[in-house]
Coordinates of C-alpha atoms and ligand atoms in Angstrom, one line a residue:
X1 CA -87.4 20.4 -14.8
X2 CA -87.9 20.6 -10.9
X3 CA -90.0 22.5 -8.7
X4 CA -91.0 22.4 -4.9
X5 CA -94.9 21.5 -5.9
X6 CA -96.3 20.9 -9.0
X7 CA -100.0 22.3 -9.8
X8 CA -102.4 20.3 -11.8
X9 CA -105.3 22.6 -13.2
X10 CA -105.5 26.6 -13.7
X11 CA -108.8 26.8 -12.5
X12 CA -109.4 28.8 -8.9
X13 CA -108.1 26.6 -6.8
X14 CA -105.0 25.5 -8.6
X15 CA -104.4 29.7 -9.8
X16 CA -105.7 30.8 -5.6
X17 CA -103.2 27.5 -4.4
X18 CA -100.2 29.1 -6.7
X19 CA -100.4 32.8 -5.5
X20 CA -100.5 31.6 -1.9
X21 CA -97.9 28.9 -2.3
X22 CA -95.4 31.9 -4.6
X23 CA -96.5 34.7 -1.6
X24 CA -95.3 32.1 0.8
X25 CA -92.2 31.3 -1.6
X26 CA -93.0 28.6 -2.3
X27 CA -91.9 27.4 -6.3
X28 CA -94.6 26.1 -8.0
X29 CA -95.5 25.5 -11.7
X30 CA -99.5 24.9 -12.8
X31 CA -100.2 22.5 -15.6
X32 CA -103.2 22.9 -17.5
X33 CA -104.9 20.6 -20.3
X34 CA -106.7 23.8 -22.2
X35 CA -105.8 27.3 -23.0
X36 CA -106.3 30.7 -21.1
X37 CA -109.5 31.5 -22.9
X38 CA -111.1 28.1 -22.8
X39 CA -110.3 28.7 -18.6
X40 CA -111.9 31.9 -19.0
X41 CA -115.2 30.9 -21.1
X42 CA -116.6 29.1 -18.1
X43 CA -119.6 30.6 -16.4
X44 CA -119.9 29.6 -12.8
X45 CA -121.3 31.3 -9.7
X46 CA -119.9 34.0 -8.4
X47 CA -120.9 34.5 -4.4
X48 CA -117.4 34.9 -2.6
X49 CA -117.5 34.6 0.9
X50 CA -115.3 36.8 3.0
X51 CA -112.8 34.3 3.8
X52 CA -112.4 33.9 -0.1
X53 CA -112.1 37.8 -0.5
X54 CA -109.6 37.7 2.6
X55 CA -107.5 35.1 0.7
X56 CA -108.0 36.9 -2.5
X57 CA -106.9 40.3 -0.6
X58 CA -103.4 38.2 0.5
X59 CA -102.2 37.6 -2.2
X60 CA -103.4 41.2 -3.9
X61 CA -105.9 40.2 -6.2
X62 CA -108.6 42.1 -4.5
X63 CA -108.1 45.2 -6.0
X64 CA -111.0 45.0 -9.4
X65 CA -113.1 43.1 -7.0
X66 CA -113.5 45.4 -4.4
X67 CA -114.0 48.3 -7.5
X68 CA -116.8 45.7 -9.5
X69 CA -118.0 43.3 -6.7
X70 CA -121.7 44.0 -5.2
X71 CA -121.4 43.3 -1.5
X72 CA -124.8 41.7 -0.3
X73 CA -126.2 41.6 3.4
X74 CA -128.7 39.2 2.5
X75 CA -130.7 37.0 0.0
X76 CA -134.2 36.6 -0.4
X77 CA -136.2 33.4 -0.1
X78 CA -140.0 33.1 -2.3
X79 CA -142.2 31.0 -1.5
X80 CA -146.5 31.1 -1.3
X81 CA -146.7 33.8 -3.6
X82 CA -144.5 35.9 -1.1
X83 CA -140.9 36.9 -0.6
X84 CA -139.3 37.4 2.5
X85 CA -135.6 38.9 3.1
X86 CA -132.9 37.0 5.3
X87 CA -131.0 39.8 7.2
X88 CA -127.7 37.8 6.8
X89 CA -125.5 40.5 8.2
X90 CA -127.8 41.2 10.8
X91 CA -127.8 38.1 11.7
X92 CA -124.2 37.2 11.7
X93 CA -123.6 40.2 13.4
X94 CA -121.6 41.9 10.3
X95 CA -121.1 39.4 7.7
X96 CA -121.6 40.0 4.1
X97 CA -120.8 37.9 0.7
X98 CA -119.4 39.7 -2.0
X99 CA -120.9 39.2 -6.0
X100 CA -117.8 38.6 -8.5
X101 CA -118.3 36.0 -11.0
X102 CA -115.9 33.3 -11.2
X103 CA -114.5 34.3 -14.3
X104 CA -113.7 37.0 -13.2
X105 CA -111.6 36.0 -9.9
X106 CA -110.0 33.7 -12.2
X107 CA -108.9 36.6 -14.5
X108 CA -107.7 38.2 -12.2
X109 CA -105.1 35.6 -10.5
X110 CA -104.1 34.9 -14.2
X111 CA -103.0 38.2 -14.5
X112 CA -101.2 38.2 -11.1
X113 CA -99.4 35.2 -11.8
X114 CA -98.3 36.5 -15.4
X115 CA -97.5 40.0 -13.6
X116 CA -95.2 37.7 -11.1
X117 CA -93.8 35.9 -14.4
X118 CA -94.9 32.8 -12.9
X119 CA -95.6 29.6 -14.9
X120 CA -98.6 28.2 -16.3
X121 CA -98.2 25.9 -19.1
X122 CA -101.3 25.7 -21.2
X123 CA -102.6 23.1 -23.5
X124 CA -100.6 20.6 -21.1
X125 CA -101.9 16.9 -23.0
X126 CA -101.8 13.6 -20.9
X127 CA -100.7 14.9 -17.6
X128 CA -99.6 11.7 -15.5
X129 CA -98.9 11.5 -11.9
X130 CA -96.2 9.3 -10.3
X131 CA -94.1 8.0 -7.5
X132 CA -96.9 10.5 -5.0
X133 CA -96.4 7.7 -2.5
X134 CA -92.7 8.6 -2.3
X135 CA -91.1 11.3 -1.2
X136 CA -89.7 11.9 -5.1
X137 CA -92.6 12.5 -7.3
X138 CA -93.1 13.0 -10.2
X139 CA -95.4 14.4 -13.2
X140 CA -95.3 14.5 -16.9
X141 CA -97.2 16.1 -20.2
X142 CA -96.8 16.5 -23.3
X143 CA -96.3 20.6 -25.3
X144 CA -96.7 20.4 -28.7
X145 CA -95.6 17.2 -29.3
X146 CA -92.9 16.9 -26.5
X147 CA -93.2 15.2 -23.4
X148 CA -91.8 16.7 -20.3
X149 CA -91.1 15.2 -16.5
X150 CA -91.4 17.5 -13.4
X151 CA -89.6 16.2 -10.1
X152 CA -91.2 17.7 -7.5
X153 CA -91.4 17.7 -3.6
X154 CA -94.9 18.0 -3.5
X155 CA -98.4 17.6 -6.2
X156 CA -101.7 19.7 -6.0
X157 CA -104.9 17.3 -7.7
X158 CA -106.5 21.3 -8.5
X159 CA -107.9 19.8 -11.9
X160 CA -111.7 19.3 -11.9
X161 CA -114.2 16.8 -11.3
X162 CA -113.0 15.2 -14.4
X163 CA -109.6 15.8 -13.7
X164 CA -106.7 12.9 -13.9
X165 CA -105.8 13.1 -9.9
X166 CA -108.6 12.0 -8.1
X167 CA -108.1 8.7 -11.6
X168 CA -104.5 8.6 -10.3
X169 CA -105.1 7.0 -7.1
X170 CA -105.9 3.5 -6.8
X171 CA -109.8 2.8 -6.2
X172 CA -109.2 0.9 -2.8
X173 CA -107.0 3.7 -1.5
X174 CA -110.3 6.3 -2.0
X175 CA -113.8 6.0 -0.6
X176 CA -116.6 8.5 -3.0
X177 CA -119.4 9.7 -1.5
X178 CA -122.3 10.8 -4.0
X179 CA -125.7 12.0 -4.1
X180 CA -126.7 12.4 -7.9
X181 CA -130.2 15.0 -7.8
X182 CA -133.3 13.8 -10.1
X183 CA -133.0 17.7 -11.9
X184 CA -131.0 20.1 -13.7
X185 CA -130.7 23.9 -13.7
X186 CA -131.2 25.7 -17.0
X187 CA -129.4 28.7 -16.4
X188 CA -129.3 31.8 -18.9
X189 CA -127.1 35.1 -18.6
X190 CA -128.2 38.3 -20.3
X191 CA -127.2 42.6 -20.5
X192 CA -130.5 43.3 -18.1
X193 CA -130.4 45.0 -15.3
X194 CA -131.4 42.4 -12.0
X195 CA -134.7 41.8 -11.1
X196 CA -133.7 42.7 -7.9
X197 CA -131.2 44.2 -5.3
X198 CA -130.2 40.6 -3.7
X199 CA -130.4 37.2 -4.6
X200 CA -134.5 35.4 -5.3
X201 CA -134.4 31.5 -4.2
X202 CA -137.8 30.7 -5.1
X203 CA -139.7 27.8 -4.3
X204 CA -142.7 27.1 -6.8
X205 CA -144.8 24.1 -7.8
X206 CA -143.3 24.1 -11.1
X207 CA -139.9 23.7 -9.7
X208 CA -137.2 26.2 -8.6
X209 CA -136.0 29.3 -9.5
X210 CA -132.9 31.7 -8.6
X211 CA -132.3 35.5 -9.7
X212 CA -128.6 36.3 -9.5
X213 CA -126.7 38.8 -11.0
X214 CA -122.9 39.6 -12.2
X215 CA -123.4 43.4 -11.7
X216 CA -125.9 46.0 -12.5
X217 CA -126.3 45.5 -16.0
X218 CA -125.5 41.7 -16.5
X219 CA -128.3 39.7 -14.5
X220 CA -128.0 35.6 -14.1
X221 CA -131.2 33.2 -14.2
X222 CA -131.9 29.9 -13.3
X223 CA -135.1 27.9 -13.5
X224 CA -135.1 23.7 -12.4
X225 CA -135.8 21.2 -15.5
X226 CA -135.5 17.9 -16.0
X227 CA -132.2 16.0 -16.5
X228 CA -133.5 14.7 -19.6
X229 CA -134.3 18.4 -21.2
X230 CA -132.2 20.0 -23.7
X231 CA -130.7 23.6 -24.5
X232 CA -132.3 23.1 -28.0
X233 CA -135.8 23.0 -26.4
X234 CA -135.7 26.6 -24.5
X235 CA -135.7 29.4 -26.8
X236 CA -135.4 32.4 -25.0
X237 CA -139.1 33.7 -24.6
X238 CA -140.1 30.2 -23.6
X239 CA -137.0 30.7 -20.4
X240 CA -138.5 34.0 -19.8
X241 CA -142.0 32.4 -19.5
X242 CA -141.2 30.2 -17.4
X243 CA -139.3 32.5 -15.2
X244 CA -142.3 34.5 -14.5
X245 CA -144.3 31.4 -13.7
X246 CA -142.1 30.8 -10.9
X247 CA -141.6 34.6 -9.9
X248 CA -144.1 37.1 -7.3
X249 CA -146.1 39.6 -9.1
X250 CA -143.2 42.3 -8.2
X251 CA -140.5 40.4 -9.5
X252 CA -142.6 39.9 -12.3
X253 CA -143.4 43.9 -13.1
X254 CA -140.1 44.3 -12.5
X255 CA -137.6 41.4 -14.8
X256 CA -136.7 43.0 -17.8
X257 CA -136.1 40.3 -20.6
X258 CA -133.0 40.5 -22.9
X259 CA -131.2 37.8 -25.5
X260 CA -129.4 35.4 -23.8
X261 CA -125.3 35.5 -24.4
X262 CA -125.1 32.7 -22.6
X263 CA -127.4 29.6 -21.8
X264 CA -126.7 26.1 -20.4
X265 CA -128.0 23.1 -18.7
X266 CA -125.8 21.6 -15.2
X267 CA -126.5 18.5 -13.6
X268 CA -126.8 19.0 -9.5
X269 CA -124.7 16.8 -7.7
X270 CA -123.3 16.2 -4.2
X271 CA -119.8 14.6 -4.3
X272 CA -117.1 14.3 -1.8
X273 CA -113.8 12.0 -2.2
X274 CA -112.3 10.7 1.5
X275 CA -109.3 11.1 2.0
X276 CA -108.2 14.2 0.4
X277 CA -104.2 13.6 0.7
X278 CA -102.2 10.7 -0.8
X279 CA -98.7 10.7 0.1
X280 CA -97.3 13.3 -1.8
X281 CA -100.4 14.1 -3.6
X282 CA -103.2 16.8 -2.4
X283 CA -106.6 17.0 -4.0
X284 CA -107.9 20.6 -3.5
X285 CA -111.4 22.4 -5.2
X286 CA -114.0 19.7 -7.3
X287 CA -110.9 17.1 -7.8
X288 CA -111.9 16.2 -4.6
X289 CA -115.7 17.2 -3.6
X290 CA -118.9 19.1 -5.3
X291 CA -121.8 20.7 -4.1
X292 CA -125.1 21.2 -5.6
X293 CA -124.9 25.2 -6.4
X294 CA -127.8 26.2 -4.3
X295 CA -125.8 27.2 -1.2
X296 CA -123.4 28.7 -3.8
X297 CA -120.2 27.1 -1.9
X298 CA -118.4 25.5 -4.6
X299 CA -115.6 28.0 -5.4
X300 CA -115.7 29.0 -1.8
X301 CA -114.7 25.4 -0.8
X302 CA -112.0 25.2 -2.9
X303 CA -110.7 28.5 -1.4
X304 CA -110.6 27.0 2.3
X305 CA -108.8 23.4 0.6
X306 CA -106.0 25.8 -0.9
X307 CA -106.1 27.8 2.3
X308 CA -105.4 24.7 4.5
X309 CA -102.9 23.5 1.9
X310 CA -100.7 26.2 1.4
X311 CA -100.4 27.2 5.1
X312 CA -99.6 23.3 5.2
X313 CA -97.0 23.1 3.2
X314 CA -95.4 27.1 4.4
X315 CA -95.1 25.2 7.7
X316 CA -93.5 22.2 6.4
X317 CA -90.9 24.4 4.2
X318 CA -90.2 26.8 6.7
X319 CA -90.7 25.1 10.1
X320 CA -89.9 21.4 8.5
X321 CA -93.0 20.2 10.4
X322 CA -95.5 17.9 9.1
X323 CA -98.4 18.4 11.0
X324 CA -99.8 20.8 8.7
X325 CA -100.1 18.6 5.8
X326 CA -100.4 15.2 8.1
X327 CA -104.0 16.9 9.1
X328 CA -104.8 18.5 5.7
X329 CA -107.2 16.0 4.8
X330 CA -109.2 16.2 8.0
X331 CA -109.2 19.8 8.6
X332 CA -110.7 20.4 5.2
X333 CA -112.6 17.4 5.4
X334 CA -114.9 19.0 8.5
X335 CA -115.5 22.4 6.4
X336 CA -116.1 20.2 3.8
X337 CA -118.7 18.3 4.8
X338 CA -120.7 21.1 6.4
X339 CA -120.8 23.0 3.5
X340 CA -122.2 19.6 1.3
X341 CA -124.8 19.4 4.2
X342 CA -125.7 23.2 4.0
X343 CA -126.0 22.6 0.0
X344 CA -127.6 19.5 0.1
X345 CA -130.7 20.9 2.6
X346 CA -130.8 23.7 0.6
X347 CA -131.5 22.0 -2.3
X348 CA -134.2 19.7 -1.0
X349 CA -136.2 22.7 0.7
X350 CA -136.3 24.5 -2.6
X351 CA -136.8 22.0 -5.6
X352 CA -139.9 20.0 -6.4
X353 CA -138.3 16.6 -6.4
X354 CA -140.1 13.5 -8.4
X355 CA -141.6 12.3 -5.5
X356 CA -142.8 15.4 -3.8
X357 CA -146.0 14.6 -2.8
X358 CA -149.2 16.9 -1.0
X359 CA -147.5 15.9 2.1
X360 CA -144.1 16.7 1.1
X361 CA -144.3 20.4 -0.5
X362 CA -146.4 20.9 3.1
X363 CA -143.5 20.2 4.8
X364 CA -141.2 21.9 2.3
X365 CA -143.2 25.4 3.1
X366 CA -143.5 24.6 6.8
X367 CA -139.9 24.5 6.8
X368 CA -139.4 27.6 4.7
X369 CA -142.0 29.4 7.0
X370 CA -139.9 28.7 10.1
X371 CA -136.5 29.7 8.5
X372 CA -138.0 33.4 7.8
X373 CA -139.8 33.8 11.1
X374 CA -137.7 32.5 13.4
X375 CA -134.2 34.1 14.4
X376 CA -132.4 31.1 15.2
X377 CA -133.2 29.4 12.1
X378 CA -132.6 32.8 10.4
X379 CA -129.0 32.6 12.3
X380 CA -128.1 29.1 10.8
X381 CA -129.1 29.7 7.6
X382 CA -127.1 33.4 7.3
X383 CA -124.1 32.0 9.2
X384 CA -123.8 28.7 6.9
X385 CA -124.6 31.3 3.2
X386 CA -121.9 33.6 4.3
X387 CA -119.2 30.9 5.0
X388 CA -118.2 28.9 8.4
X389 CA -115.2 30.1 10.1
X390 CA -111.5 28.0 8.6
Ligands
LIG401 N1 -104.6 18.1 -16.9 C1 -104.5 19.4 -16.7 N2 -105.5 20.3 -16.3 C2 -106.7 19.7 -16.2 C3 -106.9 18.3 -16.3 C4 -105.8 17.5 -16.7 N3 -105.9 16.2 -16.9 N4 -108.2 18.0 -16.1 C5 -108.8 19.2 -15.8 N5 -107.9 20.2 -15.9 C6 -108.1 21.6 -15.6 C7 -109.5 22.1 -16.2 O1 -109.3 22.5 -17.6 C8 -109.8 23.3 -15.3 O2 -109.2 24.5 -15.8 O3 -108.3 21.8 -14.2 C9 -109.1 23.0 -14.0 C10 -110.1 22.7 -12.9 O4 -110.8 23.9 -12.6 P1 -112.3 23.8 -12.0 O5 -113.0 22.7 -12.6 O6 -112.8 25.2 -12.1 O7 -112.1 23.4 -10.4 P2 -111.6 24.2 -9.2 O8 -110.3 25.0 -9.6 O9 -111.5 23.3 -8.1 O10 -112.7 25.3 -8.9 C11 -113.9 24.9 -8.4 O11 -115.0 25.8 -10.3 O12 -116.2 24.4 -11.6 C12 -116.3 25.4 -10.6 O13 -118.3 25.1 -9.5 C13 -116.9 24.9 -9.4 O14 -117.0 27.0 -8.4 C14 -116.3 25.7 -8.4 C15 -114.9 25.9 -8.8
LIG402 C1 -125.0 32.6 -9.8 O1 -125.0 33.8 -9.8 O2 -124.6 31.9 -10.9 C2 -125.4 31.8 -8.6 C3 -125.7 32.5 -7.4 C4 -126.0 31.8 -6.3 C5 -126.2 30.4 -6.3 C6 -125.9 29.7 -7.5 C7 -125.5 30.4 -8.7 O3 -126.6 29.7 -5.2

């Protein structure tokens, strides 16, 4: 089999990268190691930034999310007992974020790409990568028993933190950057309306707290624990208890409880793999970086990555130029790393880390105090939440 660039993972990036690249036509084929309804069981965040809906509306996939997304001028941030709005589209003169959950943007490009009759092989075992240092590489799986080789001009790494592309390369060819957080966030998602228009980030002694939604019936929660707590150990009035710990009066009167149909625990890490192009290989979405989901960027990185990568590689099919995909790495590198330094201060502003002290959680609410009162402050914070420019 041969194709001009072979996908590896059906995930957003790899199902975003394959739209783009097919729009662009471009051939491309996605492998991936589980089936559609495995893809489609994963709960993630769902904040899209506008570039992400604007990538989404290229390739005309927009179409339910414009219908079911909320669009959100701004977020709230809690802390001292009070909560105090950020104007975001105020303050960015216009800007907005959308709510869709993941799974939901990655139904959708599913369904474009099997509308398009374009491939996705599922339940792709022992994906290998090889020859991405030449200019013939080459990938291979195993369906149902059979092993299969791809020649290809190109490969897309879209598979995952735990995926086999960033394994592929050799260690002294990579250089990982990591910061691994002392906490976790126990999240729970349950058929009750939100607690509240927009978005709560609260900041409490007991630890952080975040009210999101999916729409205005399906509301998201998340409360910090510790990274050696357990799913088994939160029944559901105990999560709801501690939610209301952490949560103003209002929010309080206000949060209506529910069962949970979905509750997990997720590590918090910041992550980021230099460089993100080998050869013939690309590493686009978590292959190659993750943030901390505080600032909410981690699908919307991996849009920008496929965004860099596919106009990349249109200008090196139709314009046979390679300065597109000679300066992938560093153009995405730069968004890259200012969205891990976004996450990363939002994270320490709004946890209680193991060695926040009197002096520390001072400082924390001193710097929480100046975000909400002052514009420019206000202004770096909106214009970071509602995605940099590409
Ligand atoms: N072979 C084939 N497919 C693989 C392999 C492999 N060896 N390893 C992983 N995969 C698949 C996974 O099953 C998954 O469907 O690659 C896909 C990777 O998707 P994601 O992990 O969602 O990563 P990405 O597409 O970059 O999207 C990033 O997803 O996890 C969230 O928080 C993250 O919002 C961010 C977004
Ligand atoms: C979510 O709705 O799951 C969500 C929203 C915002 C975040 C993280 C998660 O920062």
């Amino acid at each position: 089999m041969r194709t001009q660039v072979a996908i590896i993972g059906a995930g957003p990036a790899g199902l975003l990268l394959g739209q783009l690249l097919h729009a662009y036509g471009i051939e491309n084929i996605i492998l991936e190691r589980k089936d559609r309804d495995y893809v489609l069981a994963r709960i993630r965040a769902g904040v899209l930034e506008q570039g992400t809906v604007g990538l989404l509306e290229e390739v005309g996939v927009a179409a339910r999310l414009h219908r079911e997304g909320l669009v959100h001028d701004g977020i709230e941030l809690a802390f001292g007992g009070a909560r105090h709005r950020i104007d975001m589209k105020q303050a960015t003169g216009g800007k907005t974020v959308t709510i869709y959950g993941q799974t939901e943007v990655t139904r959708d490009l599913m369904d474009a790409r099997d509308r398009a009759g374009l491939k996705i092989v599922y339940d792709a075992d022992n994906v290998s990568l090889h020859d991405f240092d030449s200019y013939k590489p080459r990938v291979r799986y195993v369906k149902d028993g059979v092993t299969h080789e791809i020649a290809c001009d190109f490969i897309s790494g879209c598979d995952g933190f735990h995926g086999v592309s960033r394994e592929s390369i050799k260690a002294e060819a990579i250089k990982i950057f990591e910061r691994v957080y002392p906490f976790g966030w126990l999240g729970i998602l349950s058929e009750t309306p939100p607690v509240s228009e927009e978005l709560i980030y609260a900041n409490h002694e007991r630890g952080f707290a975040l009210c999101s939604m999916r729409s205005h019936t399906r509301s998201r929660y998340y409360v910090q624990c510790t990274l050696d707590d357990h799913i088994d150990n939160w029944p559901d009035n105990k999560f709801w208890d501690e939610l209301k710990r952490r949560l103003d009066r209002e929010a309080v009167d206000r949060l209506v409880t529910g069962p949970s149909i979905e509750k997990s625990i997720a590590p918090l890490r910041s992550f980021v793999a230099e460089p993100m192009r080998f050869g013939r290989l690309f590493l686009a979405g978590d292959a190659a970086h993750i943030v901390p989901p505080t600032g909410a960027k981690g699908l919307n990185l991996a849009t920008s990555d496929v965004h860099y990568l596919s106009t990349a590689l249109r200008e090196f099919y139709s314009e046979t130029s390679s300065a597109g995909i000679d300066d992938y790495s560093r153009r995405a590198l730069t968004r890259v790393w200012k969205a891990e330094r976004f996450s990363w201060w939002m994270t320490s502003i709004l946890h209680r880390f193991p060695d926040t002290d009197a002096f520390s959680a001072r400082i924390q609410n001193a710097e929480l105090d100046y975000l909400v009162s002052s514009k420019a402050a206000t202004t770096a914070l909106s214009e970071n939440y509602v995605g940099l420019p590409y």
